[in-house]
XYZ file of C-alpha atoms in Angstrom:
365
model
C -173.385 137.406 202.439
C -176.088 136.429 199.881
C -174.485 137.958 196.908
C -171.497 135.143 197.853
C -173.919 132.190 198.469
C -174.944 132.975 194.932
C -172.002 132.821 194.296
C -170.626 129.302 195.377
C -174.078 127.595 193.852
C -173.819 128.788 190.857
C -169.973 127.649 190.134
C -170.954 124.124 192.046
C -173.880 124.015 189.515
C -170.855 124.581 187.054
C -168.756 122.252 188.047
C -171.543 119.828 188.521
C -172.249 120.185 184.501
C -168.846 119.746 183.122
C -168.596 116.720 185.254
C -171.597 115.412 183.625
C -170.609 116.520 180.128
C -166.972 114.450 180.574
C -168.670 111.370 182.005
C -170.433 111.575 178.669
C -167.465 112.323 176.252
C -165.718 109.522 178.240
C -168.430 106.748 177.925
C -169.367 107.804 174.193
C -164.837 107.606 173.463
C -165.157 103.767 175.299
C -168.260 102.818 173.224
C -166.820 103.361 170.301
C -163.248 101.547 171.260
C -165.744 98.463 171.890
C -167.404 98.780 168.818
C -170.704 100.479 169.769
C -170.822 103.204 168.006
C -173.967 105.763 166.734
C -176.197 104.736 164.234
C -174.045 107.016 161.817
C -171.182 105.476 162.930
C -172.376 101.862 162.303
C -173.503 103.255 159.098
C -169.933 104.234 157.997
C -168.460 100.782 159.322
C -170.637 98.482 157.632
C -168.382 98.111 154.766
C -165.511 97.226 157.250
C -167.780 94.425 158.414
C -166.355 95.738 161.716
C -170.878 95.112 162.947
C -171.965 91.712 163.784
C -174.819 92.020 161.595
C -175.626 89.007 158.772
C -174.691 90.797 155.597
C -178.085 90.456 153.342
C -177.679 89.700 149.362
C -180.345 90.294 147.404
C -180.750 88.131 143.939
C -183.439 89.543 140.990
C -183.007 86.895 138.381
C -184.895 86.725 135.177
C -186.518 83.734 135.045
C -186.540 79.978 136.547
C -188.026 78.575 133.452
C -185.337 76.535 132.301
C -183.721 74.500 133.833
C -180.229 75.269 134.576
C -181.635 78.788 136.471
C -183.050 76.397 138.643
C -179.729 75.095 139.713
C -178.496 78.756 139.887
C -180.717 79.692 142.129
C -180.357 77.080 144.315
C -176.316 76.883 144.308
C -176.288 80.159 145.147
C -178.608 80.258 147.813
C -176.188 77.297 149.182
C -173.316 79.109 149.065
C -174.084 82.766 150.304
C -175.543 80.995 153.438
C -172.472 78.969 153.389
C -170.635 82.200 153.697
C -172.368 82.938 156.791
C -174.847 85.883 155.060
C -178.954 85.997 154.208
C -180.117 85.873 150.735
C -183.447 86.534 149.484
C -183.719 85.648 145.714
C -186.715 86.661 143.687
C -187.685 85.830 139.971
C -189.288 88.401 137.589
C -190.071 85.342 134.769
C -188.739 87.089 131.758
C -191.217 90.930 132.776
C -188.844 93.735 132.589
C -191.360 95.497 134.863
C -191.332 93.319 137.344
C -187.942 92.905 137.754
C -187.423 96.039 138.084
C -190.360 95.984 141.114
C -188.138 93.443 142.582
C -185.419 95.137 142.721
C -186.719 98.076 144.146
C -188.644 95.895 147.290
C -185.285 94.084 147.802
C -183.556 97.513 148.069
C -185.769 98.685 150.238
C -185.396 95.664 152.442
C -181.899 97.290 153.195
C -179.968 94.795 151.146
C -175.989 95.393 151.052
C -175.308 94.158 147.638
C -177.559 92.930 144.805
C -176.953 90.638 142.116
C -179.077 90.945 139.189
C -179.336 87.884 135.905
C -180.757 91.289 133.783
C -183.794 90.009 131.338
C -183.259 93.048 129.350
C -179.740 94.022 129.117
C -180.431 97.856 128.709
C -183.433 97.915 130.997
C -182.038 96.733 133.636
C -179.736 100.014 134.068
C -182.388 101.752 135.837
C -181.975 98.691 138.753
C -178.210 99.804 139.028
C -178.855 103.679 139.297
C -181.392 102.796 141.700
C -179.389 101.024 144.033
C -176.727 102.872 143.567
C -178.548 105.992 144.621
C -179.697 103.942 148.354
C -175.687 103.657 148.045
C -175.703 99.470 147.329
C -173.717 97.475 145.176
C -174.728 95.925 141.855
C -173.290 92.325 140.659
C -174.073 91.653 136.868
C -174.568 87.393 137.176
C -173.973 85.516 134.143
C -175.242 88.402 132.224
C -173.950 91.959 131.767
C -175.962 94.691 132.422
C -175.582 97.486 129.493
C -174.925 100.708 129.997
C -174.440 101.104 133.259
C -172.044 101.833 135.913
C -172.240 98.329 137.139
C -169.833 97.451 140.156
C -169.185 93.816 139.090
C -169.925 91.169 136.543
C -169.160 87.711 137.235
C -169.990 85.213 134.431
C -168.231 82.658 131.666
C -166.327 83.830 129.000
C -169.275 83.716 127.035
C -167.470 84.743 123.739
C -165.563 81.770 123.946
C -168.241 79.816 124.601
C -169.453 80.816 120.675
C -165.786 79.968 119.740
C -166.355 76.268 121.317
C -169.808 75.572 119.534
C -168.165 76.746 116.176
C -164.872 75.237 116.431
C -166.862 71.419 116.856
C -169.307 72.159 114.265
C -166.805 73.226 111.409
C -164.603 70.542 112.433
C -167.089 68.260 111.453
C -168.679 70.248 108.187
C -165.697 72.720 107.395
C -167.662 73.189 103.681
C -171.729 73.880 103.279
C -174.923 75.665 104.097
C -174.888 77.057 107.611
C -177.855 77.979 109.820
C -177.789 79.815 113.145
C -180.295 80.578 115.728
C -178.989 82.999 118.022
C -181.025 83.667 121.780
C -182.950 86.448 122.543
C -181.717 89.839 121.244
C -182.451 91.412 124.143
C -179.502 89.440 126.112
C -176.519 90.381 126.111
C -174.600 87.282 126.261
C -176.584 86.052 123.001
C -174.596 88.809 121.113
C -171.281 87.675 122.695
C -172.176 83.877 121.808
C -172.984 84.827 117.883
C -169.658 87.070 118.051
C -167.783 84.116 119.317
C -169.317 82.148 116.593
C -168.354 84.346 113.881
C -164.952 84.767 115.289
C -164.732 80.726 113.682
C -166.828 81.322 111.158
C -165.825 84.434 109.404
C -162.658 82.372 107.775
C -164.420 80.134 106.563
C -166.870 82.474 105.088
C -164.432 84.651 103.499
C -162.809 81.606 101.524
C -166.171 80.723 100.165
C -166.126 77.132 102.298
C -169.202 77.982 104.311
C -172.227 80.137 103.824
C -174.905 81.007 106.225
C -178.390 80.863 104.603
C -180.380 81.755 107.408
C -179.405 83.567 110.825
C -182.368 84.793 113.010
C -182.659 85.556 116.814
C -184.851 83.959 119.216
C -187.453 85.697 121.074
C -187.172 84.647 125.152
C -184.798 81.644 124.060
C -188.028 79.455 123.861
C -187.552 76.207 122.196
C -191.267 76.558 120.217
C -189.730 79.612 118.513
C -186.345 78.399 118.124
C -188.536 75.529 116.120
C -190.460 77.948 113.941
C -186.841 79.591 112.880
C -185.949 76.447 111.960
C -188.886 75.499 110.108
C -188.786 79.063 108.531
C -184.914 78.052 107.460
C -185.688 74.659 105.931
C -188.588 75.827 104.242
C -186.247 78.929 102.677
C -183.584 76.569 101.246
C -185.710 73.499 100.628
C -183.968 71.565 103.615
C -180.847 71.614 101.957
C -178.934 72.454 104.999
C -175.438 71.321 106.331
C -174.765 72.531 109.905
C -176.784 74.160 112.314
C -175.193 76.277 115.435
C -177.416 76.856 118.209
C -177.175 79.246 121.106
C -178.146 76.856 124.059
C -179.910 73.235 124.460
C -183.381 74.809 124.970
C -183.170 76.487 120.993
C -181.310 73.269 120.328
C -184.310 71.308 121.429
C -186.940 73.241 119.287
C -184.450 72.710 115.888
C -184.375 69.082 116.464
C -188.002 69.273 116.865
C -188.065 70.364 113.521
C -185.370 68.426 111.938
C -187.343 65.403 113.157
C -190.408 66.301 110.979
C -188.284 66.352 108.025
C -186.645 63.231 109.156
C -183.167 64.909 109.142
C -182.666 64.664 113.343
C -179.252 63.529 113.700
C -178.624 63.897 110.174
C -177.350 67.554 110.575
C -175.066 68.477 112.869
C -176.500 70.734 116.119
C -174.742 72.542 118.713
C -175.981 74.150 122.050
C -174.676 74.851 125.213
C -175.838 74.685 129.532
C -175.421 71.258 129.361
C -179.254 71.008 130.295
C -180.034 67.198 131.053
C -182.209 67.283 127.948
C -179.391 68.491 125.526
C -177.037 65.687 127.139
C -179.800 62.948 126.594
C -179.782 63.835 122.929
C -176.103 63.982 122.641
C -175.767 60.181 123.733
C -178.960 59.744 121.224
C -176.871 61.476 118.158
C -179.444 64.228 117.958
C -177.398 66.774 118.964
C -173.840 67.309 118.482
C -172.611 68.565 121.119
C -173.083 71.202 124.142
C -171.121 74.014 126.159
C -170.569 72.827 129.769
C -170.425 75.892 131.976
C -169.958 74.531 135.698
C -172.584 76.204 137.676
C -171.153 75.283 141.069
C -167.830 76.966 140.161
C -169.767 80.114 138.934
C -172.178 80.663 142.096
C -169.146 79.864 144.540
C -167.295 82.749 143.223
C -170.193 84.941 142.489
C -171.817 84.121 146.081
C -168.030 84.951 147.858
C -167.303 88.166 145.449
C -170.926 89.482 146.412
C -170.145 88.964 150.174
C -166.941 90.471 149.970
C -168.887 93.600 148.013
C -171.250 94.000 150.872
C -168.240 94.298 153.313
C -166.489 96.601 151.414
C -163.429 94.168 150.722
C -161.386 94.417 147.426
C -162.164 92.058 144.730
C -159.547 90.391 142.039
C -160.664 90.535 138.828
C -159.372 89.049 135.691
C -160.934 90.939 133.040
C -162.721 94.089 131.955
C -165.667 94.084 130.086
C -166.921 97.061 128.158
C -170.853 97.423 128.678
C -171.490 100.672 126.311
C -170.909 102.720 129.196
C -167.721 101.910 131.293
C -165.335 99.025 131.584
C -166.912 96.518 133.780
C -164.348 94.816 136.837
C -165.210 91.226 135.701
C -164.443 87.792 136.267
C -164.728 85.468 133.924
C -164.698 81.414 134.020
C -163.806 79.151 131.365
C -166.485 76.780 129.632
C -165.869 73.456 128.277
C -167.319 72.241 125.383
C -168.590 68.532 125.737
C -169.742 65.683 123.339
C -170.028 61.716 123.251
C -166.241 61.497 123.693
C -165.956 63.552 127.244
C -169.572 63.718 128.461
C -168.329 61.077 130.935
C -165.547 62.601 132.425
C -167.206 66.293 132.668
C -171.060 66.716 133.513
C -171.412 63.265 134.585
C -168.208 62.884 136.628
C -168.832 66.420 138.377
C -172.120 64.998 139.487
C -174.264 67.592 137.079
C -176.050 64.893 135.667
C -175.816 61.316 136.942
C -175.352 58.420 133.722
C -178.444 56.739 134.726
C -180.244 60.256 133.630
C -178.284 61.174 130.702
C -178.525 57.705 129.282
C -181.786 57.023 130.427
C -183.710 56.782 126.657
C -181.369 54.344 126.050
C -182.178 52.254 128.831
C -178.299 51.912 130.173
C-alpha cells in the first residue's frame, strides 16, 4: 500500500512540473508574438526598429570654429530630433586625441550609429574599428574617413566643388601667374578640392597659358596661415601674381588680408567656397571673386535621415562610391553651386543662408 502511494505522488509531482514548464513555454511563445521578447532577443531586433526605444545618434565633429560647423551642428541636431531620435553631438576642436576620446564615451553611451566630421582623415580609422567592434555604424559627414571600412559617407561632390572655383577663376584670367592655397593636408576633402582644381587647370597648364608659381597647404585651414602663404607667395614672385584659387572663405579671408597690405585686394581675382557670411560680404565688396555654395540644410536632412535609417537597420540608396584607400565607400553625394555678384541673390540669400541686410551690410544697403 505505501510502495503505491509513492507511487501516485511522485507522477502528480510529475505532472504538476510539466504543467508548469508549458505555462512557461506558452507565456514566453505570447511574449514574443507581442513584441516582448529577452534581452537577446531585443538585441537582435533593434535593427528592425521592431523596439519602441528612441534610436540615439551620436555626432564627433572636428571643430565648431568656423562658422559654417556651427550651422552643421545645429541643422543636424534639428533634423535627427525631427526624425523622432536623440542626438548627442560633441566637438574635439581640431585634437585628434580627443576626438577619438569622444568617440569612445559616445560609444559607450550605447549609441546606434555614429557620424564622425574626421579632423584627421587617417586617424580617425581607429573611431570606425572601434565602433565597429561594439557592433555600431559609422557615417563619414562631409568628410571621408581614410582607410577604413566605413559604412557610409554622405557629403558634396567635393571634387566638383574644385572644378567650380577653377572654372570662374580661368574664365576670368585664362593666361598668367597662378597661386593656390589648398586646406589642411590632413583633410581629405582638401585633396579632392585641389584635384578638382587641377582637373581645370591642367589644360591650361599644359598649353603654357597658366603657370602656378606657388601652391602650399594650409595647416588647420586658419585664415592667419592662409595669410602667411600668401605673403610667402607675393614675396617669392615680387607680387606679380594673376589669380589666386582658394580652398574655402576662411583661407580666402587671410589672402585678402594680405593682398590688402600690398594694396592689390580686389585687384586679383580670389576664390573660396562655404559661402561663410564673411566670404559673401566681400564678394558684394569685389574682394573676393566668388564662393562655393554647398546647402547645409540639404546636406544634414539627408545625412540626419540616412543615419536614422542606419541605426534601424534599413537599406540606404546611394549614388556613388567613393574609394577611401581601403574599400569603396556607399556614398551620397550632393551637388554644390558656385555663386558670385550675379546669383548671390537668388542662392544663399534667397534660401535664407544669409539674409541681404547681412551680406550687404559694409555697404550700408
Amino acid at each position: 500500500m505505501r510502495k503505491i502511494l509513492l507511487y501516485v505522488v511522485v507522477v502528480i509531482g510529475f505532472l504538476s512540473l510539466m504543467a508548469v514548464v508549458s505555462a512557461c513555454e506558452a507565456e514566453k511563445e505570447q511574449a514574443v508574438v507581442n513584441g516582448e521578447s529577452s534581452t537577446a532577443d531585443r538585441s537582435k531586433n533593434k535593427g528592425t526598429a521592431e523596439v519602441d526605444e528612441k534610436v540615439k545618434v551620436g555626432f564627433t565633429m572636428d571643430t565648431l570654429v568656423e562658422e559654417r560647423w556651427l550651422r552643421d551642428r545645429e541643422m543636424f541636431r534639428d533634423a535627427v530630433k525631427a526624425l523622432g531620435a536623440e542626438v548627442e553631438i560633441l566637438a574635439a576642436n581640431g585634437d585628434d586625441i580627443l576626438q577619438i576620446a569622444h568617440a569612445e564615451s559616445l560609444i559607450s553611451q550605447g549609441v546606434d550609429v555614429l557620424v564622425v566630421v574626421p579632423h584627421n582623415a587617417e586617424a580617425t580609422a581607429t573611431i570606425v574599428k572601434k565602433a565597429h567592434m561594439a557592433g555600431i555604424k559609422v557615417m563619414a559627414y562631409d568628410r571621408l574617413v581614410k582607410n577604413a571600412d566605413i559604412d557610409m559617407y554622405v557629403s558634396f561632390d567635393n571634387e566638383k566643388v574644385g572644378e567650380l572655383q577653377a572654372a570662374a577663376i580661368t574664365q576670368l584670367v585664362p593666361k598668367g601667374r597662378y597661386v593656390y592655397i589648398g586646406g589642411a593636408i590632413t583633410d581629405n576633402n582638401a585633396h579632392l578640392f585641389k584635384k578638382g582644381v587641377f582637373n581645370v587647370l591642367q589644360p591650361f597648364i599644359d598649353k603654357g597659358d597658366i603657370t602656378v608659381v606657388f601652391d602650399q597647404w594650409t595647416k588647420d585651414w586658419t585664415p592667419a596661415n592662409a595669410k602667411e602663404n600668401m605673403k610667402a607667395a607675393l614675396k617669392a614672385n615680387n607680387n606679380q601674381i594673376d589669380a589666386v584659387i582658394c580652398a574655402n572663405d576662411a583661407t580666402a579671408g587671410g589672402v585678402i588680408e594680405a593682398l590688402a597690405e600690398q594694396g592689390l585686394a580686389g585687384k586679383i581675382p580670389v576664390s573660396g567656397q562655404d559661402a561663410e557670411l564673411a566670404g559673401a560680404q566681400r564678394i558684394v565688396e569685389g574682394t573676393q571673386t566668388m564662393t562655393v555654395y554647398k546647402p547645409l540644410k540639404a546636406l544634414t536632412q539627408k545625412a540626419a535621415e540616412i543615419a536614422v535609417m542606419m541605426a534601424k537597420g534599413e537599406s540606404v540608396e546611394i549614388n556613388r562610391k567613393v574609394n577611401n584607400g581601403k574599400i569603396e565607400v556607399p556614398s551620397v553625394l550632393l551637388l554644390p553651386i558656385a555663386v558670385d555678384k550675379t546669383n548671390i541673390e537668388e542662392t544663399i540669400i534667397t534660401d535664407g543662408f544669409h539674409s541681404r541686410e547681412e551680406v550687404f551690410r559694409n555697404l550700408g544697403e
